[in-house]
Tab-separated table of C-alpha atoms and ligand atoms in Angstrom:
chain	number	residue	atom	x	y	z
A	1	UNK	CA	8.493	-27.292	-16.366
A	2	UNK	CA	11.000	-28.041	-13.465
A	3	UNK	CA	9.355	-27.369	-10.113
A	4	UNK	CA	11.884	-24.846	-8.259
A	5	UNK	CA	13.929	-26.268	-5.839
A	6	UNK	CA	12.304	-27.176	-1.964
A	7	UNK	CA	15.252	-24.262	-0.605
A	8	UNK	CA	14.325	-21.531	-3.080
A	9	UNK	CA	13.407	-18.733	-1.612
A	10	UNK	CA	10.283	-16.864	-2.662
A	11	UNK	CA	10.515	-13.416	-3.031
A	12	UNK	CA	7.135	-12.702	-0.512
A	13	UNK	CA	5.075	-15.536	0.722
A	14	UNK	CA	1.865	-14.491	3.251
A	15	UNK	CA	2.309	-15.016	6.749
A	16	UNK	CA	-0.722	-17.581	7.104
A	17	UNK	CA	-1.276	-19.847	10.340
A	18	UNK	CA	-3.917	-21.873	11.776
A	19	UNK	CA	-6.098	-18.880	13.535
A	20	UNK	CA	-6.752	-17.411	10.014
A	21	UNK	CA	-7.203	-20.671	8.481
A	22	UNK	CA	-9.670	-21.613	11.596
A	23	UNK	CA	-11.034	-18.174	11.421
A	24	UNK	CA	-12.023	-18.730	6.899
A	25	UNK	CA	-13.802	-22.171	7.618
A	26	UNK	CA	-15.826	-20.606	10.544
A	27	UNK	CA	-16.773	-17.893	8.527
A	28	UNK	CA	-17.707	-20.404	5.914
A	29	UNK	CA	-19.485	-22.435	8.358
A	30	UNK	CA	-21.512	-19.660	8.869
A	31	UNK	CA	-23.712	-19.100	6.258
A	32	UNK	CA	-23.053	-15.437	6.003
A	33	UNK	CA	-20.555	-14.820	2.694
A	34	UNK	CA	-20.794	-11.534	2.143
A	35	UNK	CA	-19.879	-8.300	3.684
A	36	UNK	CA	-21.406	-9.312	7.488
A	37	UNK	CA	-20.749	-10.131	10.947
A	38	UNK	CA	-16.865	-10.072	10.015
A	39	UNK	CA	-16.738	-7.336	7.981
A	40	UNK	CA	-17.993	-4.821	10.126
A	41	UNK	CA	-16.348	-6.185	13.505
A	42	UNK	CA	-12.623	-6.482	11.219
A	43	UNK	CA	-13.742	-2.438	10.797
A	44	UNK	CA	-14.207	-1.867	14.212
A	45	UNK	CA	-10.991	-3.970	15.758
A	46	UNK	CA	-9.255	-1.565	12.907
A	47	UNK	CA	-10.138	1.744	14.025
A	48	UNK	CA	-9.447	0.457	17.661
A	49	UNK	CA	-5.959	-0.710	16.962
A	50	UNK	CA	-5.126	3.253	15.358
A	51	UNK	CA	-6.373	4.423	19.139
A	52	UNK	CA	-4.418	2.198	20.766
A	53	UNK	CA	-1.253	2.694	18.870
A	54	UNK	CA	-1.954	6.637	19.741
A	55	UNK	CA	-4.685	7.548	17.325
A	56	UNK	CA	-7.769	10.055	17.016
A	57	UNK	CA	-11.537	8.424	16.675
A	58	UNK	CA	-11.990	6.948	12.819
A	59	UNK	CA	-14.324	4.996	10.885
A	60	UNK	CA	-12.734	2.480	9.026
A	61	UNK	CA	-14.636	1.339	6.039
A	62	UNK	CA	-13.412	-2.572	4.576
A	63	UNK	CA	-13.002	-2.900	1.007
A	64	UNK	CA	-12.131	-5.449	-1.521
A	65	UNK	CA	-8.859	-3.709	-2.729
A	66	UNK	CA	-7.060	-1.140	-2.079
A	67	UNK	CA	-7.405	0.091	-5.553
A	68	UNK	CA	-10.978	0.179	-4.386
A	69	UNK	CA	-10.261	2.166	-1.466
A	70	UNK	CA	-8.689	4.524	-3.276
A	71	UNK	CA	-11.399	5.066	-5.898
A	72	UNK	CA	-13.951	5.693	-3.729
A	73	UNK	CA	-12.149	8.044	-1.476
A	74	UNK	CA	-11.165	10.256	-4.843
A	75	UNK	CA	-14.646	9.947	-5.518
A	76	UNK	CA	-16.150	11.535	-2.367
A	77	UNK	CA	-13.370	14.103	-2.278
A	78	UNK	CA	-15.614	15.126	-5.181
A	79	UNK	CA	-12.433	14.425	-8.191
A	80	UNK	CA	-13.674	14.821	-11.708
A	81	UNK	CA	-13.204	15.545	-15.343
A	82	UNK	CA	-10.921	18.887	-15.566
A	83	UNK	CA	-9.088	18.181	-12.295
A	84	UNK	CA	-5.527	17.455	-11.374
A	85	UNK	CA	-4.497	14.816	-8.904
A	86	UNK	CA	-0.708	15.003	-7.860
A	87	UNK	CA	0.901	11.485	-7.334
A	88	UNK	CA	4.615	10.264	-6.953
A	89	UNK	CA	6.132	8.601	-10.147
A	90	UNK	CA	7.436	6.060	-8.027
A	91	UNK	CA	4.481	4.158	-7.516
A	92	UNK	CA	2.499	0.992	-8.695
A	93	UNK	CA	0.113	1.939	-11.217
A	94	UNK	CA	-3.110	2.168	-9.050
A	95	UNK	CA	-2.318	5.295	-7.807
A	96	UNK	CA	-2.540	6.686	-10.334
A	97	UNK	CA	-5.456	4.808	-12.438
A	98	UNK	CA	-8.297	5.700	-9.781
A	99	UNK	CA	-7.852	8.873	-10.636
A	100	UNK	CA	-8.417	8.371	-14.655
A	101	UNK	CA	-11.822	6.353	-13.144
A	102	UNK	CA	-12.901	9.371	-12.274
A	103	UNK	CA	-12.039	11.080	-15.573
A	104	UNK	CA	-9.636	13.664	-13.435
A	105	UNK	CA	-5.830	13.761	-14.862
A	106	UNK	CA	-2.641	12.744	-13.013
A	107	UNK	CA	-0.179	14.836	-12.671
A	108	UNK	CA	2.883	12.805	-11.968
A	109	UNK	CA	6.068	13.897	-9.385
A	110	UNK	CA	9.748	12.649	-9.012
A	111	UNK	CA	10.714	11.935	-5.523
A	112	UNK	CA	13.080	12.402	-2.709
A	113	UNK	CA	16.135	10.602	-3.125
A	114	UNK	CA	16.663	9.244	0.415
A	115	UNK	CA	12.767	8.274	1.260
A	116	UNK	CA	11.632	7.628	-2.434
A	117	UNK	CA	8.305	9.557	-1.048
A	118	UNK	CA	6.737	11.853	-3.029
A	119	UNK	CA	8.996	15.212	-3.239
A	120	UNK	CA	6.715	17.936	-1.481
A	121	UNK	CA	9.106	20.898	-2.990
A	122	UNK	CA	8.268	19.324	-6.789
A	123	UNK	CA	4.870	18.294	-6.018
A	124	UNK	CA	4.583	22.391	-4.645
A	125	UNK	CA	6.507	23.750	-8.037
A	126	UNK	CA	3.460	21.114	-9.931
A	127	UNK	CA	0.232	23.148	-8.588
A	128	UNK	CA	-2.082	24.671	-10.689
A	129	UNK	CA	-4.896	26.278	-10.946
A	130	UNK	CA	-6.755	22.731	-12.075
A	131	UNK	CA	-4.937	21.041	-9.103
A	132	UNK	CA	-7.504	19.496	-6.292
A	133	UNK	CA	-5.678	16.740	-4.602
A	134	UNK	CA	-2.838	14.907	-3.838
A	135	UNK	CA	-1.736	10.937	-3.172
A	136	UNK	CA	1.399	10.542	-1.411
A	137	UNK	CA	2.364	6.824	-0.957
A	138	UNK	CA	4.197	5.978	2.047
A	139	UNK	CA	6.912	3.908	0.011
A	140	UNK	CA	7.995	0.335	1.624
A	141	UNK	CA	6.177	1.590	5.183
A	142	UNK	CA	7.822	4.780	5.743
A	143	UNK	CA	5.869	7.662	6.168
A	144	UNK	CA	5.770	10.897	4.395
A	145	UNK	CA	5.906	13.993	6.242
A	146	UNK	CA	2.316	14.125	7.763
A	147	UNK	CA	3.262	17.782	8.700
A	148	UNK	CA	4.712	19.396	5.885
A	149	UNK	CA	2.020	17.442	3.779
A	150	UNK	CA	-0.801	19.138	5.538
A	151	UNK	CA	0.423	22.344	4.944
A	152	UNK	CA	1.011	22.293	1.360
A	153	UNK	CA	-2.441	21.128	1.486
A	154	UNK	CA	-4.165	23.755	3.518
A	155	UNK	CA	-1.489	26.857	1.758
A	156	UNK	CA	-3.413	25.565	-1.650
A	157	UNK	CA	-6.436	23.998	-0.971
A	158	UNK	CA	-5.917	20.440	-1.407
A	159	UNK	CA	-8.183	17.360	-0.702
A	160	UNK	CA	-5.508	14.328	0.470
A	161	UNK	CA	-5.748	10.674	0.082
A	162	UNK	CA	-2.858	9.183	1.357
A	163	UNK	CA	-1.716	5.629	-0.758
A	164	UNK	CA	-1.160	3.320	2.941
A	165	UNK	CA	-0.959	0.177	0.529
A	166	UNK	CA	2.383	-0.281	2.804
A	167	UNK	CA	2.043	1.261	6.232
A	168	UNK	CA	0.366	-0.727	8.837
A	169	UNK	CA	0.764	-0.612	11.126
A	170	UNK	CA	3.114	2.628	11.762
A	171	UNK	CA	3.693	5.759	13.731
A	172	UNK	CA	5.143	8.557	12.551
A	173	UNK	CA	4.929	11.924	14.107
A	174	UNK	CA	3.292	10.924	17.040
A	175	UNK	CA	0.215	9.285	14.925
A	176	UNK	CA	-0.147	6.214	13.267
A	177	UNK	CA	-0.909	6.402	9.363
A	178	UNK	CA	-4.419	6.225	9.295
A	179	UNK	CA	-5.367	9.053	11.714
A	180	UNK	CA	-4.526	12.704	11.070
A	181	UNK	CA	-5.876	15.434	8.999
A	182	UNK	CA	-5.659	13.953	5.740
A	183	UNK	CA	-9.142	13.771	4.092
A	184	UNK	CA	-8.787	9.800	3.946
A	185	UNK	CA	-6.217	6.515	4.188
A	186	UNK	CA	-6.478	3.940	2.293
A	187	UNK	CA	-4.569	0.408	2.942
A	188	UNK	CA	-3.887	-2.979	1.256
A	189	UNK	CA	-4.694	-6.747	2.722
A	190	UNK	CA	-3.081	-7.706	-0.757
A	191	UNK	CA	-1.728	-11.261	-0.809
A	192	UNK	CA	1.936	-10.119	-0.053
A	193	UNK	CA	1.114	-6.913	1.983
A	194	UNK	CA	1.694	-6.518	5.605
A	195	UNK	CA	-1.320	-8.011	6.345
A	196	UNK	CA	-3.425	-10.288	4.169
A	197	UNK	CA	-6.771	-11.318	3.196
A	198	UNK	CA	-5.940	-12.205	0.070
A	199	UNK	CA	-7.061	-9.134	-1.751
A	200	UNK	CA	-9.057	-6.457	0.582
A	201	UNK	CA	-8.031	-2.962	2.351
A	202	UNK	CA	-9.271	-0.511	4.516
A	203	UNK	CA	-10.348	3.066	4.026
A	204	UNK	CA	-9.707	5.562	6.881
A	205	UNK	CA	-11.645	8.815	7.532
A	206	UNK	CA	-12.445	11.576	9.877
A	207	UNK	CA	-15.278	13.314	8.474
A	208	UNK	CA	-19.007	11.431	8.619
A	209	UNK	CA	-20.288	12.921	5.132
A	210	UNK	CA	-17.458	11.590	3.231
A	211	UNK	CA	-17.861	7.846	5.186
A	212	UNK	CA	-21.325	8.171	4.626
A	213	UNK	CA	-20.406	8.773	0.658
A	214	UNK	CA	-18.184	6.436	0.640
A	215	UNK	CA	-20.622	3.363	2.049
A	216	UNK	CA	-22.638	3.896	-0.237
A	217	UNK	CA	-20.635	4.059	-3.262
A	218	UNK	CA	-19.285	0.710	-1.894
A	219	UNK	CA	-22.008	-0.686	-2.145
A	220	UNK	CA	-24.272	-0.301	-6.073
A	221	UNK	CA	-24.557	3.467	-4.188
A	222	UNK	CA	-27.528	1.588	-1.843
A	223	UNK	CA	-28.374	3.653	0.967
A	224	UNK	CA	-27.977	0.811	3.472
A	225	UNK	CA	-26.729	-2.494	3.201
A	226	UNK	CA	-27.247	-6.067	3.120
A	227	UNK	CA	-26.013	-6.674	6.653
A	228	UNK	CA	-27.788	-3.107	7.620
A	229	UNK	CA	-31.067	-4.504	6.383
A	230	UNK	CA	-30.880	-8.118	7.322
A	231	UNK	CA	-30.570	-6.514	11.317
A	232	UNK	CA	-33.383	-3.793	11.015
A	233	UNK	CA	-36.576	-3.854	12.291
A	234	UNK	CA	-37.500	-1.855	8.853
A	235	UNK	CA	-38.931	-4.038	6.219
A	236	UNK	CA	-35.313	-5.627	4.866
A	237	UNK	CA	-36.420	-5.332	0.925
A	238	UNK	CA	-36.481	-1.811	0.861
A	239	UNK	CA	-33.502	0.253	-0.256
A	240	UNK	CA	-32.554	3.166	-2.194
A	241	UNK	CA	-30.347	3.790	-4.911
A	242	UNK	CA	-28.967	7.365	-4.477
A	243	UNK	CA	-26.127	6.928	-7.244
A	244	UNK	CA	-24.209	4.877	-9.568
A	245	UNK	CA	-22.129	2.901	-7.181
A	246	UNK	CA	-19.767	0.653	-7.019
A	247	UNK	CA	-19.143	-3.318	-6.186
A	248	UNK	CA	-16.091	-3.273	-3.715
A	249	UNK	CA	-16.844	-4.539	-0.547
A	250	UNK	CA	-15.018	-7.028	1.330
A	251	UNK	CA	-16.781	-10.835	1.740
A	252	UNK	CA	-17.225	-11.693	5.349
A	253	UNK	CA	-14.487	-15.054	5.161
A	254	UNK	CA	-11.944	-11.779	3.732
A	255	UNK	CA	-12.869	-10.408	6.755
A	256	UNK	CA	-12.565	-12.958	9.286
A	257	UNK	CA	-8.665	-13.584	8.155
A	258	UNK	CA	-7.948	-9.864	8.341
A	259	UNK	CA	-9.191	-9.784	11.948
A	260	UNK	CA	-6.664	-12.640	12.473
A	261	UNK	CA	-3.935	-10.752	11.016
A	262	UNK	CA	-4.781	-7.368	12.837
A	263	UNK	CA	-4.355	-9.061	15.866
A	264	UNK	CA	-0.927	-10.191	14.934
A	265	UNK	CA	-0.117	-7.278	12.723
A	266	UNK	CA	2.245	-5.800	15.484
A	267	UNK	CA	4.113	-9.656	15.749
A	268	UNK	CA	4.261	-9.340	12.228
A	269	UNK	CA	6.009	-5.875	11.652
A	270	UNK	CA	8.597	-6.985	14.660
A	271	UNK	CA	9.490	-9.988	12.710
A	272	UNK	CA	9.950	-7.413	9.037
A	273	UNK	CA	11.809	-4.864	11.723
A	274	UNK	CA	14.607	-7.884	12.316
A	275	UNK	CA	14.975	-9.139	9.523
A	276	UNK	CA	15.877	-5.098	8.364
A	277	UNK	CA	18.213	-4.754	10.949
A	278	UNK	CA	19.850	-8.022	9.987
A	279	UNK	CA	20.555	-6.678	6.328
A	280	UNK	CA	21.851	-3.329	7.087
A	281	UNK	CA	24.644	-4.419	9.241
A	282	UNK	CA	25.347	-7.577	6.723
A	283	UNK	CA	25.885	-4.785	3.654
A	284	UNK	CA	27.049	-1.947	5.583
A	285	UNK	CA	30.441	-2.650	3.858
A	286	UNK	CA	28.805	-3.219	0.410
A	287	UNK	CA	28.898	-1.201	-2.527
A	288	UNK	CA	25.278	-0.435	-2.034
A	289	UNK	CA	22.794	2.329	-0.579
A	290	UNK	CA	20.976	1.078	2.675
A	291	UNK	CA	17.076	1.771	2.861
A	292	UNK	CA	15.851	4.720	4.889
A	293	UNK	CA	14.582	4.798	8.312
A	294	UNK	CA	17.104	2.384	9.428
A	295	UNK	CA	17.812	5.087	12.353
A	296	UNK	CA	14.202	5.326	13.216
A	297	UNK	CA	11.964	3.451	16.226
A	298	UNK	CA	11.013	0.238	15.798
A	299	UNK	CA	7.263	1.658	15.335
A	300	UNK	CA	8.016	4.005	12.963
A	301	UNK	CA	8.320	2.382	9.800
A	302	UNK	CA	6.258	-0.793	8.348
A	303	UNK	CA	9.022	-2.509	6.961
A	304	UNK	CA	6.939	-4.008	4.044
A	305	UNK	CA	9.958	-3.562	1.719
A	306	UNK	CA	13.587	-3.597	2.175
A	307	UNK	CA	14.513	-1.813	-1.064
A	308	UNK	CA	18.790	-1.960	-2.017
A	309	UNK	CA	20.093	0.419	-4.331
A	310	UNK	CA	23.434	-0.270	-6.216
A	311	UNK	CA	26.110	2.311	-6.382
A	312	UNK	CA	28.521	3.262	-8.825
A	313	UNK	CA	30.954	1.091	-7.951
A	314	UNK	CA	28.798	-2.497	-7.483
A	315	UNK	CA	30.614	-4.965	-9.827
A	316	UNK	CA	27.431	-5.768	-11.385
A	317	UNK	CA	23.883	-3.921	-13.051
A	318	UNK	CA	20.819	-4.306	-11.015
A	319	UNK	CA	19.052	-6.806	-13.914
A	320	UNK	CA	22.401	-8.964	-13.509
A	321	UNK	CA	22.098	-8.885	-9.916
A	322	UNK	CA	18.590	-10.642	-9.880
A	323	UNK	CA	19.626	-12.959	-11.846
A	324	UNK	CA	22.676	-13.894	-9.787
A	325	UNK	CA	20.471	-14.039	-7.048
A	326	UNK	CA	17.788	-16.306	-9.098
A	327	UNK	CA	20.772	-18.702	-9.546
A	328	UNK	CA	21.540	-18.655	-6.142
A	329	UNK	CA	17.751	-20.048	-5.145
A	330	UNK	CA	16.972	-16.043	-3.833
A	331	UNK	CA	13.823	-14.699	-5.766
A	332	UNK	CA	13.955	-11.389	-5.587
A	333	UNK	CA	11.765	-7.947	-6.781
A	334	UNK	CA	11.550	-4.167	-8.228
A	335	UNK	CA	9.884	-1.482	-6.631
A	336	UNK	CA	8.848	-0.046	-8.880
A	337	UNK	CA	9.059	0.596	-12.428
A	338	UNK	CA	8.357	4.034	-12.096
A	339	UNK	CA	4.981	5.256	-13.830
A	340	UNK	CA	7.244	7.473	-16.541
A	341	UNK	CA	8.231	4.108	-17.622
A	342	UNK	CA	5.195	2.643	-18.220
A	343	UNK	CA	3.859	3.182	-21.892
A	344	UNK	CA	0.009	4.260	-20.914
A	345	UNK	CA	1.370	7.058	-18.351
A	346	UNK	CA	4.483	7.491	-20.514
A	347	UNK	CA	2.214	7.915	-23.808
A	348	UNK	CA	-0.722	9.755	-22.283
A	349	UNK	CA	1.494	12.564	-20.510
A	350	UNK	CA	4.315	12.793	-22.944
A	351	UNK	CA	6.676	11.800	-19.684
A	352	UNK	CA	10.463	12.754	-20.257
A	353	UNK	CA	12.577	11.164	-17.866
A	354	UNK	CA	14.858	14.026	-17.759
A	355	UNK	CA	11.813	15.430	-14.940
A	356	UNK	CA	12.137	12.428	-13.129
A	357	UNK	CA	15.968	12.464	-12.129
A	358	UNK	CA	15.712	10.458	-8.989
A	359	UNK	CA	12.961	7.690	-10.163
A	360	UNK	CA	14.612	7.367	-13.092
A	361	UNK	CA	18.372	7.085	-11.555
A	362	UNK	CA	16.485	4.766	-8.672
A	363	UNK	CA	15.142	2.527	-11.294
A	364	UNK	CA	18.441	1.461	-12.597
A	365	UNK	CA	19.682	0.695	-9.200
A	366	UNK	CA	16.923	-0.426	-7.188
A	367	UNK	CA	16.245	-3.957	-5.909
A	368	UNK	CA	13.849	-5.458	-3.184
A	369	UNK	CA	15.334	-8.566	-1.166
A	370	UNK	CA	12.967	-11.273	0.335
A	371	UNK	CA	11.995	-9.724	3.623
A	372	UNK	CA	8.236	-10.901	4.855
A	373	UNK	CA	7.664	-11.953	8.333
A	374	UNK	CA	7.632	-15.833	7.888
A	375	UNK	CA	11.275	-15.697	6.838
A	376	UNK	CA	13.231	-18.385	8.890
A	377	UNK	CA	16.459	-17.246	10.476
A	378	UNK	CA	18.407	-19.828	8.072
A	379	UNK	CA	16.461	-18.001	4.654
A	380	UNK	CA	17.162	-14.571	5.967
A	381	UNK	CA	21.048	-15.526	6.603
A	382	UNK	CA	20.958	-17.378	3.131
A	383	UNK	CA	19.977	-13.681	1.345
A	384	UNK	CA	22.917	-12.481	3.081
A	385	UNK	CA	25.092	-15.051	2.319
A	386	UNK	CA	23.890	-14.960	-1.755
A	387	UNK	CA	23.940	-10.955	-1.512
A	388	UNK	CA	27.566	-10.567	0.080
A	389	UNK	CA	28.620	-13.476	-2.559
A	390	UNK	CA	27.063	-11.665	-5.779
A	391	UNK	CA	28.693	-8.120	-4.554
A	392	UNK	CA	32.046	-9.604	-2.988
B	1	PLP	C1	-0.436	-2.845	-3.728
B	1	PLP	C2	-0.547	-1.385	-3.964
B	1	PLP	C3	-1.763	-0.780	-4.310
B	1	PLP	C4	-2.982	-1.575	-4.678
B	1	PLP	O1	-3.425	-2.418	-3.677
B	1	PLP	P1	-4.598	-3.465	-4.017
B	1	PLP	O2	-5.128	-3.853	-2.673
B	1	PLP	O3	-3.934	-4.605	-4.729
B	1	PLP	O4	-5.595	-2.777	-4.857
B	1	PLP	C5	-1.833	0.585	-4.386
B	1	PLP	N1	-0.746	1.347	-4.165
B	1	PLP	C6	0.453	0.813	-3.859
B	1	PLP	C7	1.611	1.719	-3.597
B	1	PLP	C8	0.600	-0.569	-3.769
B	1	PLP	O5	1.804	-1.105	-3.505
């Protein structure tokens, strides 16, 4: 197989220095593998980095996905067979899979055509009498409407787990995602996230009994854990299983490369926010819709994906496009293929596209262009350069 070429440009790469690299081999060096030392400072410097950005008190609880994350906060929110759990159609398929775990059904959204968030007027038309919760997922970093979410919640009675797979670190309201009234938060160290640790995330929450639940779940549902144990003066053999738990939490080497990362998570998004701003003004002339939140703060969006859509009038279809590009040495991605799309979703709900109008137009149009934080000045101007030449 030919090796691609040393200038190709990936379509995400992780931003990965010496600290975190420094930071693994310590950890290794250690002797302590699992969930530890790391884990539970990482959890700590987390919740402190909300504050400081403008946040209430959380606990932050490290997991070994997002998915994870996700699972377990559904699961303490008390989801189960015979309830509905809203979620956005344009999505990746995790959202919505957690919720099948737990034996609950998904009841799937379009969404709004500028943010490609979940619409709250459709999601509002989608309640029923069955419905107990809803995922939003701030798309490519930029936050739903914290407000108007938490009042469709509290006007019907809603538990909410917001999908942060993309947004840290951002502020949005006046709060960062990961504080607020929303039941929990749940974010992703995947490999090509905004920050890494290879897989991992974080969950978020207010309220002690549902950290408390969700601990334990994390953990084979053991009422304290290995690290827990290993420091108490109680006999360190003894535990208690309280429930049928789960296996997700993060190892402590995860750990010590996430704390890395958090500390240059800020450095990070600046480096995602330029790289933005250096697209929209190179296609403001194209036949091509810009990416919302260009207009917003620097803090205020995550910038974890800059996400093109083609118009009308673009001399080429989006699949052509990519493959231009591809020829051109510029890898680049879809986000997403919306879940009405996806046989298992399609299949199970008897999805029709015609209730999806705006993920299903989106789809067609949509690409995401190479935009993660390690991006030299030369690749980002070579995008440009292979974008303006494929559209001109
Ligand atoms: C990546 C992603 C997830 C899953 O994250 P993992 O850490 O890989 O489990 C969930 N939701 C969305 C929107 C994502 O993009």
């Amino acid at each position: 197989m030919a090796s691609p070429s040393p200038d190709h440009i990936p379509f995400a790469l992780p931003d990965i220095g010496e600290a975190e690299i420094e930071a693994v081999v310590s950890a290794l060096r250690s002797g302590w593998l699992t969930t530890g030392p790391n884990a539970a400072a990482f959890e700590s410097e987390f919740s402190a980095q909300l504050a400081s950005i403008g946040g209430g008190e959380v606990t932050s609880i490290a997991v070994n996905s997002a998915t994870a994350g996700l699972h377990l906060a559904l699961e303490a929110c008390g989801i189960g067979p015979g309830d509905e759990v809203i979620i956005p159609d344009w999505t990746f398929t995790a959202t919505g899979e957690v919720v099948r775990y737990l034996g609950a059904d998904v009841v799937v959204v379009d969404v709004d055509p500028k943010t490609l968030n979940v619409d709250l007027a459709v999601a509002e038309r989608a309640i029923t009498a069955r419905t107990k919760a809803i995922v939003p997922v701030h798309f490519a970093g930029l936050p739903v409407d914290r407000t108007a979410l938490a009042d469709l919640a509290s006007a019907h009675g809603l538990r909410v787990v917001e999908d942060a797979a993309h947004a840290h670190p951002v502020v949005s309201g006046g709060l960062p995602v990961g504080t607020g009234t929303s039941d929990a938060v749940v974010f992703s160290f995947y490999a090509t996230k905004t920050m890494t640790t290879g897989e991992g995330g974080m969950v978020t929450v207010h309220d002690p009994d549902l950290a408390r639940r969700i601990r334990t779940m994390r953990l084979h549902g053991i009422s304290r854990d290995v690290f827990d144990r290993y420091r108490s003066t109680v006999p360190s053999w003894h535990y208690e299983v309280v429930a049928p738990g789960f296996k997700y939490n993060l190892p402590d080497p995860a750990a010590a490369m996430g704390r890395v990362q958090l500390s240059r998570a800020a450095t990070m998004l600046s480096a995602r926010r330029s790289i933005a701003t250096r697209y929209a003004a190179a296609f403001a002339d194209l036949p091509v819709t810009l990416p919302a939140g260009l207009d917003l703060p620097d803090d205020q969006h995550a910038w974890h994906l800059f996400v093109l859509r083609l118009n009308d009038d673009a001399p080429l279809e989006r699949d052509a496009f990519i493959q231009r590009m591809a020829d051109l040495g510029v890898s680049c991605s879809v986000h997403f293929i919306p879940l009405h799309l996806q046989p298992y979703w399609r299949d199970t709900y008897r999805l029709d596209p015609a209730d999806f109008p705006v993920a299903h137009d989106s789809f067609a149009r949509a690409v995401s262009l190479p935009a993660f934080s390690s991006m030299t000045d030369e690749q980002v101007q070579r995008v440009i350069d292979a974008v303006r030449e494929v559209l001109g």
